[in-house]
Coordinates of C-alpha atoms (C1' of nucleotides) in Angstrom, one line a residue:
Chain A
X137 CA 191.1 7.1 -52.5
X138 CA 187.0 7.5 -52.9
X139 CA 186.8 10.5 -50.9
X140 CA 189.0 12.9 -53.0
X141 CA 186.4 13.6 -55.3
X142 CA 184.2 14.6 -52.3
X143 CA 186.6 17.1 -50.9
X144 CA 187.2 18.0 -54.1
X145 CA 183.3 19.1 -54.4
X146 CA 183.5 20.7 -50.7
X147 CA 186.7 22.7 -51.4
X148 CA 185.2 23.9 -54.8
X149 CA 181.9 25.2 -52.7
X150 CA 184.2 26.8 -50.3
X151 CA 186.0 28.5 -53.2
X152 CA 183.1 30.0 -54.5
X153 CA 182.1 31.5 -51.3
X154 CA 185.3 33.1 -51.3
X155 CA 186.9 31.0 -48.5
X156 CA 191.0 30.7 -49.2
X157 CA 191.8 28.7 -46.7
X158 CA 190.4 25.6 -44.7
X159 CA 191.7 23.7 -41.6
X160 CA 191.1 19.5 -41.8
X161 CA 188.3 20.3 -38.8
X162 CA 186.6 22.2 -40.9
X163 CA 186.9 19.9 -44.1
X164 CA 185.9 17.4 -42.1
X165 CA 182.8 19.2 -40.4
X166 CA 181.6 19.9 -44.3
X167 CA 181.7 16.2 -44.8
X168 CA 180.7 14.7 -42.2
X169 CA 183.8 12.4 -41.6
X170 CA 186.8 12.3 -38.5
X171 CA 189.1 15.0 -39.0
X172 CA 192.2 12.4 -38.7
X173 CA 190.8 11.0 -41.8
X174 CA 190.7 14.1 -43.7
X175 CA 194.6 14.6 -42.9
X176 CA 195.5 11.1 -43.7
X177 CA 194.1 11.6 -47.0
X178 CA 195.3 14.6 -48.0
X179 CA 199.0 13.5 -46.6
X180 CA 198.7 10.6 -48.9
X181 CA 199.4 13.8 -52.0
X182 CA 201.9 15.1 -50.2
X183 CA 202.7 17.9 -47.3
X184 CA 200.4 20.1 -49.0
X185 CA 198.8 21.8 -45.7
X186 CA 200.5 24.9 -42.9
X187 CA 200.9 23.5 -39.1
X188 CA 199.1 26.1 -37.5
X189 CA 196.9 27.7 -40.6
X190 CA 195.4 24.8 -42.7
X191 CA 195.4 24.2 -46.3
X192 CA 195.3 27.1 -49.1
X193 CA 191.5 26.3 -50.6
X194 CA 192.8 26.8 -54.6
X195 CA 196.5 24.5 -54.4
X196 CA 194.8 22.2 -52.6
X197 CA 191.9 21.7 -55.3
X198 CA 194.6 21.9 -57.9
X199 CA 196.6 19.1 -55.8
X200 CA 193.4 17.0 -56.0
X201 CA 192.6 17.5 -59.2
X202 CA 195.9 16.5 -60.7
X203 CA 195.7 13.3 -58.7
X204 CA 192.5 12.3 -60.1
X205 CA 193.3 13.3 -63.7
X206 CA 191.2 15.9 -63.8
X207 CA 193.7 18.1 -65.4
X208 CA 191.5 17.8 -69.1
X209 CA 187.9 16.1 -70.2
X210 CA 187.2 12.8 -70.7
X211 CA 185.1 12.1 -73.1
X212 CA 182.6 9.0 -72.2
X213 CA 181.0 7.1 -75.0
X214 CA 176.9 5.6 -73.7
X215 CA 176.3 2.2 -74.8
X216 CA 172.5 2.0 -74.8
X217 CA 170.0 4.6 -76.0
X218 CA 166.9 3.1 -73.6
X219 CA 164.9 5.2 -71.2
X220 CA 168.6 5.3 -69.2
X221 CA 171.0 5.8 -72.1
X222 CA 168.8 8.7 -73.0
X223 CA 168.4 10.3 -69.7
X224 CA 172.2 10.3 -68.8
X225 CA 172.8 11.7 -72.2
X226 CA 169.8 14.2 -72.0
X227 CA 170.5 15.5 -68.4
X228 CA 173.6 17.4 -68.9
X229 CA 175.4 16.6 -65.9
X230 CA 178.2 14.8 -67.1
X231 CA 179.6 17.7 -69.4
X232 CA 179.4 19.7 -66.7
X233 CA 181.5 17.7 -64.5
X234 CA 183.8 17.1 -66.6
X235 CA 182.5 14.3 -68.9
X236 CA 181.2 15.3 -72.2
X237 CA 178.9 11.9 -74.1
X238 CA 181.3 12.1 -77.5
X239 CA 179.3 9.2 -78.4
X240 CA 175.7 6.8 -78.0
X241 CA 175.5 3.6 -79.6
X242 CA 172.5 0.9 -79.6
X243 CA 171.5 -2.1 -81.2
X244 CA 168.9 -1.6 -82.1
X245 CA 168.8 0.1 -86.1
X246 CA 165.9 1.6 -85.2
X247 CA 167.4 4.1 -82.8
X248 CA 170.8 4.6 -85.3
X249 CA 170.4 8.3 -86.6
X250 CA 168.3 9.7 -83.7
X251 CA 169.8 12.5 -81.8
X252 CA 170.1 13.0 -77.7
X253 CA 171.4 15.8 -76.2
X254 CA 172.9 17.2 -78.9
X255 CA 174.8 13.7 -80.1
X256 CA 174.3 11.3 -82.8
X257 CA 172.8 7.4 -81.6
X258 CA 175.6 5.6 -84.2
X259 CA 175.7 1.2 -84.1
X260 CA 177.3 -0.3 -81.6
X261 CA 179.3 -2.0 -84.4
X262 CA 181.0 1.8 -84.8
X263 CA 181.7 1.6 -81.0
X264 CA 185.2 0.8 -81.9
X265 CA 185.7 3.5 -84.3
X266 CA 184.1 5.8 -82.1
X267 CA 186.7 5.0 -78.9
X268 CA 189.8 4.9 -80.9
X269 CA 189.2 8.4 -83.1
X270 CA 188.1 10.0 -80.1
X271 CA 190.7 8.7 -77.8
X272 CA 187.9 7.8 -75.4
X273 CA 189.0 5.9 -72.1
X274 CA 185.5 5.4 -70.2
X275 CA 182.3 3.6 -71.3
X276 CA 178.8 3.8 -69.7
X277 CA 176.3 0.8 -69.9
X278 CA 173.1 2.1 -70.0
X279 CA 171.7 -1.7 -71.6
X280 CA 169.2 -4.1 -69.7
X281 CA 170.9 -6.5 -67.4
X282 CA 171.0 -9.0 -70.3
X283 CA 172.5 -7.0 -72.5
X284 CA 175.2 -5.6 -70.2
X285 CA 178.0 -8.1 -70.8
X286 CA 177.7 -7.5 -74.7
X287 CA 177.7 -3.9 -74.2
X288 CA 180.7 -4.5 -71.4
X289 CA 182.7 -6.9 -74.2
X290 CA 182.2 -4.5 -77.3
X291 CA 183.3 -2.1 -74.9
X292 CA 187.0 -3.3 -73.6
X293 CA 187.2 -4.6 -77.7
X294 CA 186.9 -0.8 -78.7
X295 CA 189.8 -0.2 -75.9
X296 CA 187.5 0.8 -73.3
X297 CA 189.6 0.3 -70.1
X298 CA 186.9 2.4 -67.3
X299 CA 183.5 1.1 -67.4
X300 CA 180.7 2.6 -65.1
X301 CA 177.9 0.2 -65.2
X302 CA 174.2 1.1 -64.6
X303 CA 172.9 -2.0 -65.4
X304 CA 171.6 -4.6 -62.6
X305 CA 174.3 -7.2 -63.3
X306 CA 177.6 -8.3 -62.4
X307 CA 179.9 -7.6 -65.2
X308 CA 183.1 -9.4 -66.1
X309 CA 186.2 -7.6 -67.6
X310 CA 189.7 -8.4 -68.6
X311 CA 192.6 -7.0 -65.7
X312 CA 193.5 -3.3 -66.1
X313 CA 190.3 -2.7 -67.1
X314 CA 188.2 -0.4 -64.1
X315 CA 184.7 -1.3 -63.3
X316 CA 182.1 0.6 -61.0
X317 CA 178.5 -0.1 -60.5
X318 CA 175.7 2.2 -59.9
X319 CA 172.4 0.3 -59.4
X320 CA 169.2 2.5 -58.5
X321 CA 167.4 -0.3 -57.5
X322 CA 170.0 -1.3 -54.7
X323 CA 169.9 2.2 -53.1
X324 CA 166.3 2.1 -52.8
X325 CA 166.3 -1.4 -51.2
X326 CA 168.6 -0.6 -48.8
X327 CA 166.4 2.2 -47.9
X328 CA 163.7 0.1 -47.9
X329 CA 165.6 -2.0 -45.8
X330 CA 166.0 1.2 -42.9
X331 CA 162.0 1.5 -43.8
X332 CA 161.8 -2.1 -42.8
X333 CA 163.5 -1.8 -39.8
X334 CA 162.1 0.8 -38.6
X335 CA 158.4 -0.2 -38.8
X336 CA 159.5 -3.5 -37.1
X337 CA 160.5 -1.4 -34.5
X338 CA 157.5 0.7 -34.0
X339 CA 155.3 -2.5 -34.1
X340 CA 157.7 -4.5 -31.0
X341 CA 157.2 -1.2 -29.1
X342 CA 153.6 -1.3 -30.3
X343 CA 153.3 -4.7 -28.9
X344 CA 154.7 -3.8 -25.4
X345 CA 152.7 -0.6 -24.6
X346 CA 149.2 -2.7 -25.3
X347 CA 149.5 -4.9 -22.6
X348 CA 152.0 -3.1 -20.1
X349 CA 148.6 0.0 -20.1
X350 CA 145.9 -3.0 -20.2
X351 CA 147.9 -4.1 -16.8
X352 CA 148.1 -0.5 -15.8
X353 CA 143.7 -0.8 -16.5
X354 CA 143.8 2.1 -19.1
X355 CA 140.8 1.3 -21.9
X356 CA 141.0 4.0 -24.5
Chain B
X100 CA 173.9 -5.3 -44.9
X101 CA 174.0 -4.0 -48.8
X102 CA 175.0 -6.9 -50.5
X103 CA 171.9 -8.7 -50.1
X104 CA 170.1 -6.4 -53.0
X105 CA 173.0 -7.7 -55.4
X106 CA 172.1 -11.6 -53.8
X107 CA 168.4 -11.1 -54.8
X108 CA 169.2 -9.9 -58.0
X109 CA 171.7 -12.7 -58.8
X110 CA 168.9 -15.3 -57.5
X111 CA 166.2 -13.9 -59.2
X112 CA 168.3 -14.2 -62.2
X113 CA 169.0 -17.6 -61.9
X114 CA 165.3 -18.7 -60.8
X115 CA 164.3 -16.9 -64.1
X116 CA 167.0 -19.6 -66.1
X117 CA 165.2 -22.5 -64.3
X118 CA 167.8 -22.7 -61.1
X119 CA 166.0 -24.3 -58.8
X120 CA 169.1 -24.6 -56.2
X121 CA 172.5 -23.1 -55.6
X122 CA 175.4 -23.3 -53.5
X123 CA 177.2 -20.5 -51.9
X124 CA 180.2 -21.5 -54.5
X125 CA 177.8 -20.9 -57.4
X126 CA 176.5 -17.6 -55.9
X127 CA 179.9 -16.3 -55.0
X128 CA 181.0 -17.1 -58.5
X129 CA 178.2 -14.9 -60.3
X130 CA 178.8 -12.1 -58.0
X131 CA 182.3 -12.1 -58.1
X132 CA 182.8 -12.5 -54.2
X133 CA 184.4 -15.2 -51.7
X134 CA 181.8 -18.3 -51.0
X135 CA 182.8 -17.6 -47.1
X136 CA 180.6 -14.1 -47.3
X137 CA 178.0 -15.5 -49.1
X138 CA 177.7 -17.9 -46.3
X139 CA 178.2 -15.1 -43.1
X140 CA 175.9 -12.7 -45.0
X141 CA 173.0 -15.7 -45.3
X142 CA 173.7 -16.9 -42.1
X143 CA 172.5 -13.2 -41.2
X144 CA 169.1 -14.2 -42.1
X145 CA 168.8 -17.3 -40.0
X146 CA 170.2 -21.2 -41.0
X147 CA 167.9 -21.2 -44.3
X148 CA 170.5 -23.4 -46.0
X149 CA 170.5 -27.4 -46.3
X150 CA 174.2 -28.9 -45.5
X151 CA 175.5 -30.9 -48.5
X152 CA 172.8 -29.6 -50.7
X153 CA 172.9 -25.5 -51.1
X154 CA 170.0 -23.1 -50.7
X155 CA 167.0 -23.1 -52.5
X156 CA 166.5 -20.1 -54.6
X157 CA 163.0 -19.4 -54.2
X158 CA 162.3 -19.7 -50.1
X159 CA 165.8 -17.7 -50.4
X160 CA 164.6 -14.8 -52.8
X161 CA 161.4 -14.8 -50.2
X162 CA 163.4 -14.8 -47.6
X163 CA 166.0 -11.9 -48.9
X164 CA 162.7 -10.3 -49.8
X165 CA 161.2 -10.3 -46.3
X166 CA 164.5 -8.7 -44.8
X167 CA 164.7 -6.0 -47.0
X168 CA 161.2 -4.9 -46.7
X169 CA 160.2 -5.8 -50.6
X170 CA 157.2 -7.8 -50.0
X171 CA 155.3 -4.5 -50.9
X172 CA 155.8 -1.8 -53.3
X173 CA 157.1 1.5 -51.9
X174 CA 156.4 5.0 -53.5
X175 CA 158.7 7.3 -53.6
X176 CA 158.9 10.9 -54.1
X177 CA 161.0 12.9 -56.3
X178 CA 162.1 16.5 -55.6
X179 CA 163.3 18.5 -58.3
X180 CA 162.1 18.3 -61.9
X181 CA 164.5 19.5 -63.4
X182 CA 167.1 17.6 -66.0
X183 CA 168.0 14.7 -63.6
X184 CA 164.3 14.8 -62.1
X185 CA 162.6 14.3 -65.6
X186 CA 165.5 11.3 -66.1
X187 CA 164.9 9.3 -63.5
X188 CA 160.6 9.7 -63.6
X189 CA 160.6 9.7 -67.2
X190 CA 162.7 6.2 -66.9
X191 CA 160.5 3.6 -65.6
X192 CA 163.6 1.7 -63.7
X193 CA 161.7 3.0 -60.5
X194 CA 158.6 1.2 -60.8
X195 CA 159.7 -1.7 -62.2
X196 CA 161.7 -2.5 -59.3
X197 CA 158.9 -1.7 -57.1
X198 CA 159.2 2.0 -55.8
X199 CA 156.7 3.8 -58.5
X200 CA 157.1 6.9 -58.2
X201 CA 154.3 8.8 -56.3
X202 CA 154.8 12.4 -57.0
X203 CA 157.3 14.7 -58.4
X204 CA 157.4 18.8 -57.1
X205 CA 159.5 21.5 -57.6
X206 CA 159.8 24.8 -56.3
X207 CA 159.6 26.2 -59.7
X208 CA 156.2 27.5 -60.7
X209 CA 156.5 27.4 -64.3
X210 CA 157.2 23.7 -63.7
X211 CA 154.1 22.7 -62.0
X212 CA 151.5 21.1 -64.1
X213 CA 153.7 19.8 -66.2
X214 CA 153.2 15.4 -67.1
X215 CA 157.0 14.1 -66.3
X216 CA 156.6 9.8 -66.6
X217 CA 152.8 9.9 -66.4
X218 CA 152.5 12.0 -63.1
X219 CA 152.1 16.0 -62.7
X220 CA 154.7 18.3 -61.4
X221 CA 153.2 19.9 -57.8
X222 CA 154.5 22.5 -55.7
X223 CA 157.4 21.8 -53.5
X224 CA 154.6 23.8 -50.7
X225 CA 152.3 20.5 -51.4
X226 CA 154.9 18.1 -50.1
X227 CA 153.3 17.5 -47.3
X228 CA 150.0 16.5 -48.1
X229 CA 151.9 13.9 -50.9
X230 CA 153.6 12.4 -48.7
X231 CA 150.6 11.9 -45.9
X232 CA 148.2 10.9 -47.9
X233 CA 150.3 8.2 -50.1
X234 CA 152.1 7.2 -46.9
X235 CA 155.1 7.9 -48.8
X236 CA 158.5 7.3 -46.9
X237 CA 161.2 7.3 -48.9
X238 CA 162.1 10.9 -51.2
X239 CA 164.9 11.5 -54.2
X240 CA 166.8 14.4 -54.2
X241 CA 167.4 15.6 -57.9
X242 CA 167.7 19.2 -57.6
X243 CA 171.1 21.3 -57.9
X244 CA 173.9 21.3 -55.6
X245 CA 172.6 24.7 -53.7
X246 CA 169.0 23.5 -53.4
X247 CA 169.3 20.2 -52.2
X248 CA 169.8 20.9 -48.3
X249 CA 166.4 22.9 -48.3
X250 CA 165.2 19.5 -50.3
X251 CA 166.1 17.5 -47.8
X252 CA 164.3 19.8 -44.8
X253 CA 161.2 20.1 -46.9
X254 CA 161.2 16.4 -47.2
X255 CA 161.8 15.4 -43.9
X256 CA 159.1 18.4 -42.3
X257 CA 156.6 16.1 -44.6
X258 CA 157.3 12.7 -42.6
X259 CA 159.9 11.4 -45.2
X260 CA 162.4 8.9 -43.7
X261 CA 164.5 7.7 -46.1
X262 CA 166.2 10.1 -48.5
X263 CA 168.3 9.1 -52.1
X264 CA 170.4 12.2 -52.8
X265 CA 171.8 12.7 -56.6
X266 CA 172.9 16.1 -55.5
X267 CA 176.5 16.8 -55.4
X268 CA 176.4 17.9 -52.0
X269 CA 176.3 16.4 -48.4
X270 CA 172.7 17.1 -46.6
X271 CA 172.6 17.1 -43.0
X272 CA 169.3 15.4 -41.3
X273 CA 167.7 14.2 -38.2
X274 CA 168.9 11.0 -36.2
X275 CA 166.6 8.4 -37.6
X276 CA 166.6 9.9 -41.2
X277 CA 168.3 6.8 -43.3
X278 CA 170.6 8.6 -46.2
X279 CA 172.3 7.5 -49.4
X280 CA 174.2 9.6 -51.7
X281 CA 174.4 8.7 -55.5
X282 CA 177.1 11.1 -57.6
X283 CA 177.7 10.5 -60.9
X284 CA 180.8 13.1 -61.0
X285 CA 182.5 11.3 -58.3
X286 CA 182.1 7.4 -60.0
X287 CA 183.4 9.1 -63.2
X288 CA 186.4 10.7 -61.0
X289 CA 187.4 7.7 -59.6
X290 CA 187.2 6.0 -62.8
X291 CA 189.5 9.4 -64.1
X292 CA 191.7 8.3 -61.2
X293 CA 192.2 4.9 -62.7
X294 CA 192.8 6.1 -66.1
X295 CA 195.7 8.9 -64.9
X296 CA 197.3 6.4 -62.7
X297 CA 197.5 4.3 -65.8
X298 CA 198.8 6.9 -68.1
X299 CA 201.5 7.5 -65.4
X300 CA 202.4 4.1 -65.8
X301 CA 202.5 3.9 -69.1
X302 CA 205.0 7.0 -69.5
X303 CA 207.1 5.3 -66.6
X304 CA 207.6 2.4 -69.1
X305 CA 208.4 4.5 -71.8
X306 CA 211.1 6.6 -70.0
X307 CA 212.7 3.0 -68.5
X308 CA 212.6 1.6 -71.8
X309 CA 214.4 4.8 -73.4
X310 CA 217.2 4.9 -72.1
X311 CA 217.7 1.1 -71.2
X312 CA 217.4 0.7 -75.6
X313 CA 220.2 3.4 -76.0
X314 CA 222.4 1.9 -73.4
X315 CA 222.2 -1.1 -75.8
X316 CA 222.9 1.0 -78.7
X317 CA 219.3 0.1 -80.1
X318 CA 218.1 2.6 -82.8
X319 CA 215.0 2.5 -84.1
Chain C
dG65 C1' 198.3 28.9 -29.7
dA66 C1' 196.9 26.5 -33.6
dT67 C1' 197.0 22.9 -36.8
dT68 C1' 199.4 19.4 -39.5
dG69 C1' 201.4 14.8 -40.2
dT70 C1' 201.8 10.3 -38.4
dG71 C1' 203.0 6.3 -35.4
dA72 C1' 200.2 3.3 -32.4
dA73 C1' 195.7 1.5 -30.9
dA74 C1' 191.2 0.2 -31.8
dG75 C1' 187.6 -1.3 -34.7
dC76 C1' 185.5 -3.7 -38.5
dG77 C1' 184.9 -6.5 -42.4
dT78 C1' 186.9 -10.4 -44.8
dT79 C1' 188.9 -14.8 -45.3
dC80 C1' 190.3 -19.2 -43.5
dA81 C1' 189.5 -23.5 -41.8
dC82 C1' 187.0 -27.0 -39.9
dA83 C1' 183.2 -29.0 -37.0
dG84 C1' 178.5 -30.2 -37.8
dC85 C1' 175.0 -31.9 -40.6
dC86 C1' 172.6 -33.8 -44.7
Chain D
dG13 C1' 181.2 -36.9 -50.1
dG14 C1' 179.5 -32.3 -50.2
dC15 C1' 178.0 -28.1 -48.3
dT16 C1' 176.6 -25.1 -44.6
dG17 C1' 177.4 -22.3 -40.4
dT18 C1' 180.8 -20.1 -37.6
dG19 C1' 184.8 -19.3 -34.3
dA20 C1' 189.4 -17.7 -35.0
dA21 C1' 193.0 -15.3 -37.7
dC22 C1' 194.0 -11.8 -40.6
dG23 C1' 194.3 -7.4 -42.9
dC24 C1' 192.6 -3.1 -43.8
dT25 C1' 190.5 1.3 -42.4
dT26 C1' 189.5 4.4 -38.9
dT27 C1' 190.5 6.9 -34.8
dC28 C1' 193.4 8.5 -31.2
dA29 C1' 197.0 11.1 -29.4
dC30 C1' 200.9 13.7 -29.7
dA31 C1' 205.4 15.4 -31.5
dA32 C1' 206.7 18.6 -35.1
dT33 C1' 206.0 22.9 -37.2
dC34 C1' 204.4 27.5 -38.3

DNA sequence: GATTGTGAAAGCGTTCACAGCC
DNA sequence: GGCTGTGAACGCTTTCACAATC
């Protein structure tokens, strides 16, 4: 279930404008989804929600959170300390969330020693060392494409089993191990795509006007 | 369709190792999909393959290319120079994908003037004038959670179209305003989710196994 | 009266399987 | 013989609609 993290977010907003309790319309107005959807979601955790009243903001966040294992941190280990490595690191969103970096390896010797956002770049031959004191379950590629099925082997060897990739390739894992891919570049070409589209558009309508107001005898 | 970025990527890939043709077997393979959708989502461009033979990887990356608008660059501005703002300018992945980046603001004051990536930090006020004058269409949302619906209003009063949003929040826009949301927190969730459901698993085992040992009079 | 929880219907994307073509 | 292009079958997700409940 992709969404429950999204509600999750939504019911914590509503929480901190002091809102106890939510109906699924409303939920679903916040997120811009079919309120059906909203309560065939939430059913799938149980009866959690009142006929008649809704769903208590604070249980139902607690609900959530349980399901997703949110419960305690997970610490992440970055493999990669590039431009990328060192902006995920550097930007302190994931402790924030959730996700404290308890570790950033490279390749590179040169980089060994240097610190980012607080945390030590080690050798990705310590990777394993790193997972297993730590008890670390999720690994981030920040590598180039080329480098991303090393960094995604070193990291299921460590005993890595959740791997978000950044990198612009196809990765390939063991089963029971989790991948998800978050490529920059792909969200921009799909926009790019709309962009497309839509200046295609205004040229075909471009195209029709000029002739239909020449017909019509209108010069300027 | 969003798998054609991932197509082009996997093409260009190949192209650089000196594939000159491929089959939609071979292209599934690498990305880790059925042959049968390679085939429907190609189709999509028009019949560009040869029967018995494959597709050619270059007229295909042109092709690709052409559909998804990336026969020019595209600059893109970035609102909110904050941590995540100064990762993703500072990080040249933008540009060398093609969408430089063509102006960074913030409603900050103390921020403005300041070099992120090679490019100054304007006033979120100056928006407008960025955008117009760089025929900018597509904007990136990297400013808090709170801050990123007035984002998204500011960008769209400039002429932006096409919005990226790394803010963990949902922004509402005008029909014809393309959107795509990017959350870290909620990729690392579900990857949380993974991990819990997996821990569950594994102390399901365990209790099974307990008992089902004693029953046989097992000790240690 | 209001809202949830959920079978049933509708819609959509994926996969199969094979005709058509090189 | 090999591979593409595509109609048809399938399965999954979304939406509807309403009985059950407060």
């Amino acid at each position: 279930m992709a969404r429950l993290p999204v509600y999750l977010q939504l019911l914590s907003d509503q929480f901190d404008a002091g809102c106890s309790n939510i109906s699924s319309e409303e939920l679903a107005e916040l997120g811009g989804v079919n309120a059906a959807k909203v309560r065939k979601d939430l059913s799938y955790l149980g009866s959690y929600g009142t006929r008649g009243v809704g769903y208590d903001v604070e249980f139902l966040m607690f609900q959530i959170k349980r399901e997703l294992g949110l419960t305690h941190e997970w610490e992440v280990v970055i493999v990669g300390a590039g431009h990328l490595g060192q902006a995920l690191a550097g930007y302190g969103g994931f402790g924030e969330r959730g996700f404290p970096v308890g570790g950033i390896v490279d390749v590179d010797p040169d980089k060994v020693g240097t610190i980012i956002g607080g945390v030590r770049v080690q050798h990705v031959d310590d990777l394993a060392h790193i997972v297993q004191s730590r008890d670390i379950a999720i690994g981030v590629i920040a590598a180039p494409g080329a480098a991303a099925q090393d960094a995604a082997d070193a990291l299921v060897a460590a005993g890595v089993t959740s791997i978000l990739n950044f990198a612009p390739s196809v990765i390939s894992t063991p089963h029971g191990v989790s991948v998800r891919k978050v490529d920059l570049a792909v969200e921009l070409q799909i926009l790019s795509y709309h962009e497309q589209r839509r200046a295609n558009a205004r040229r075909a309508a471009k195209l029709r006007s000029v002739p239909a107001r020449q017909a019509r005898g209108a010069s300027a």
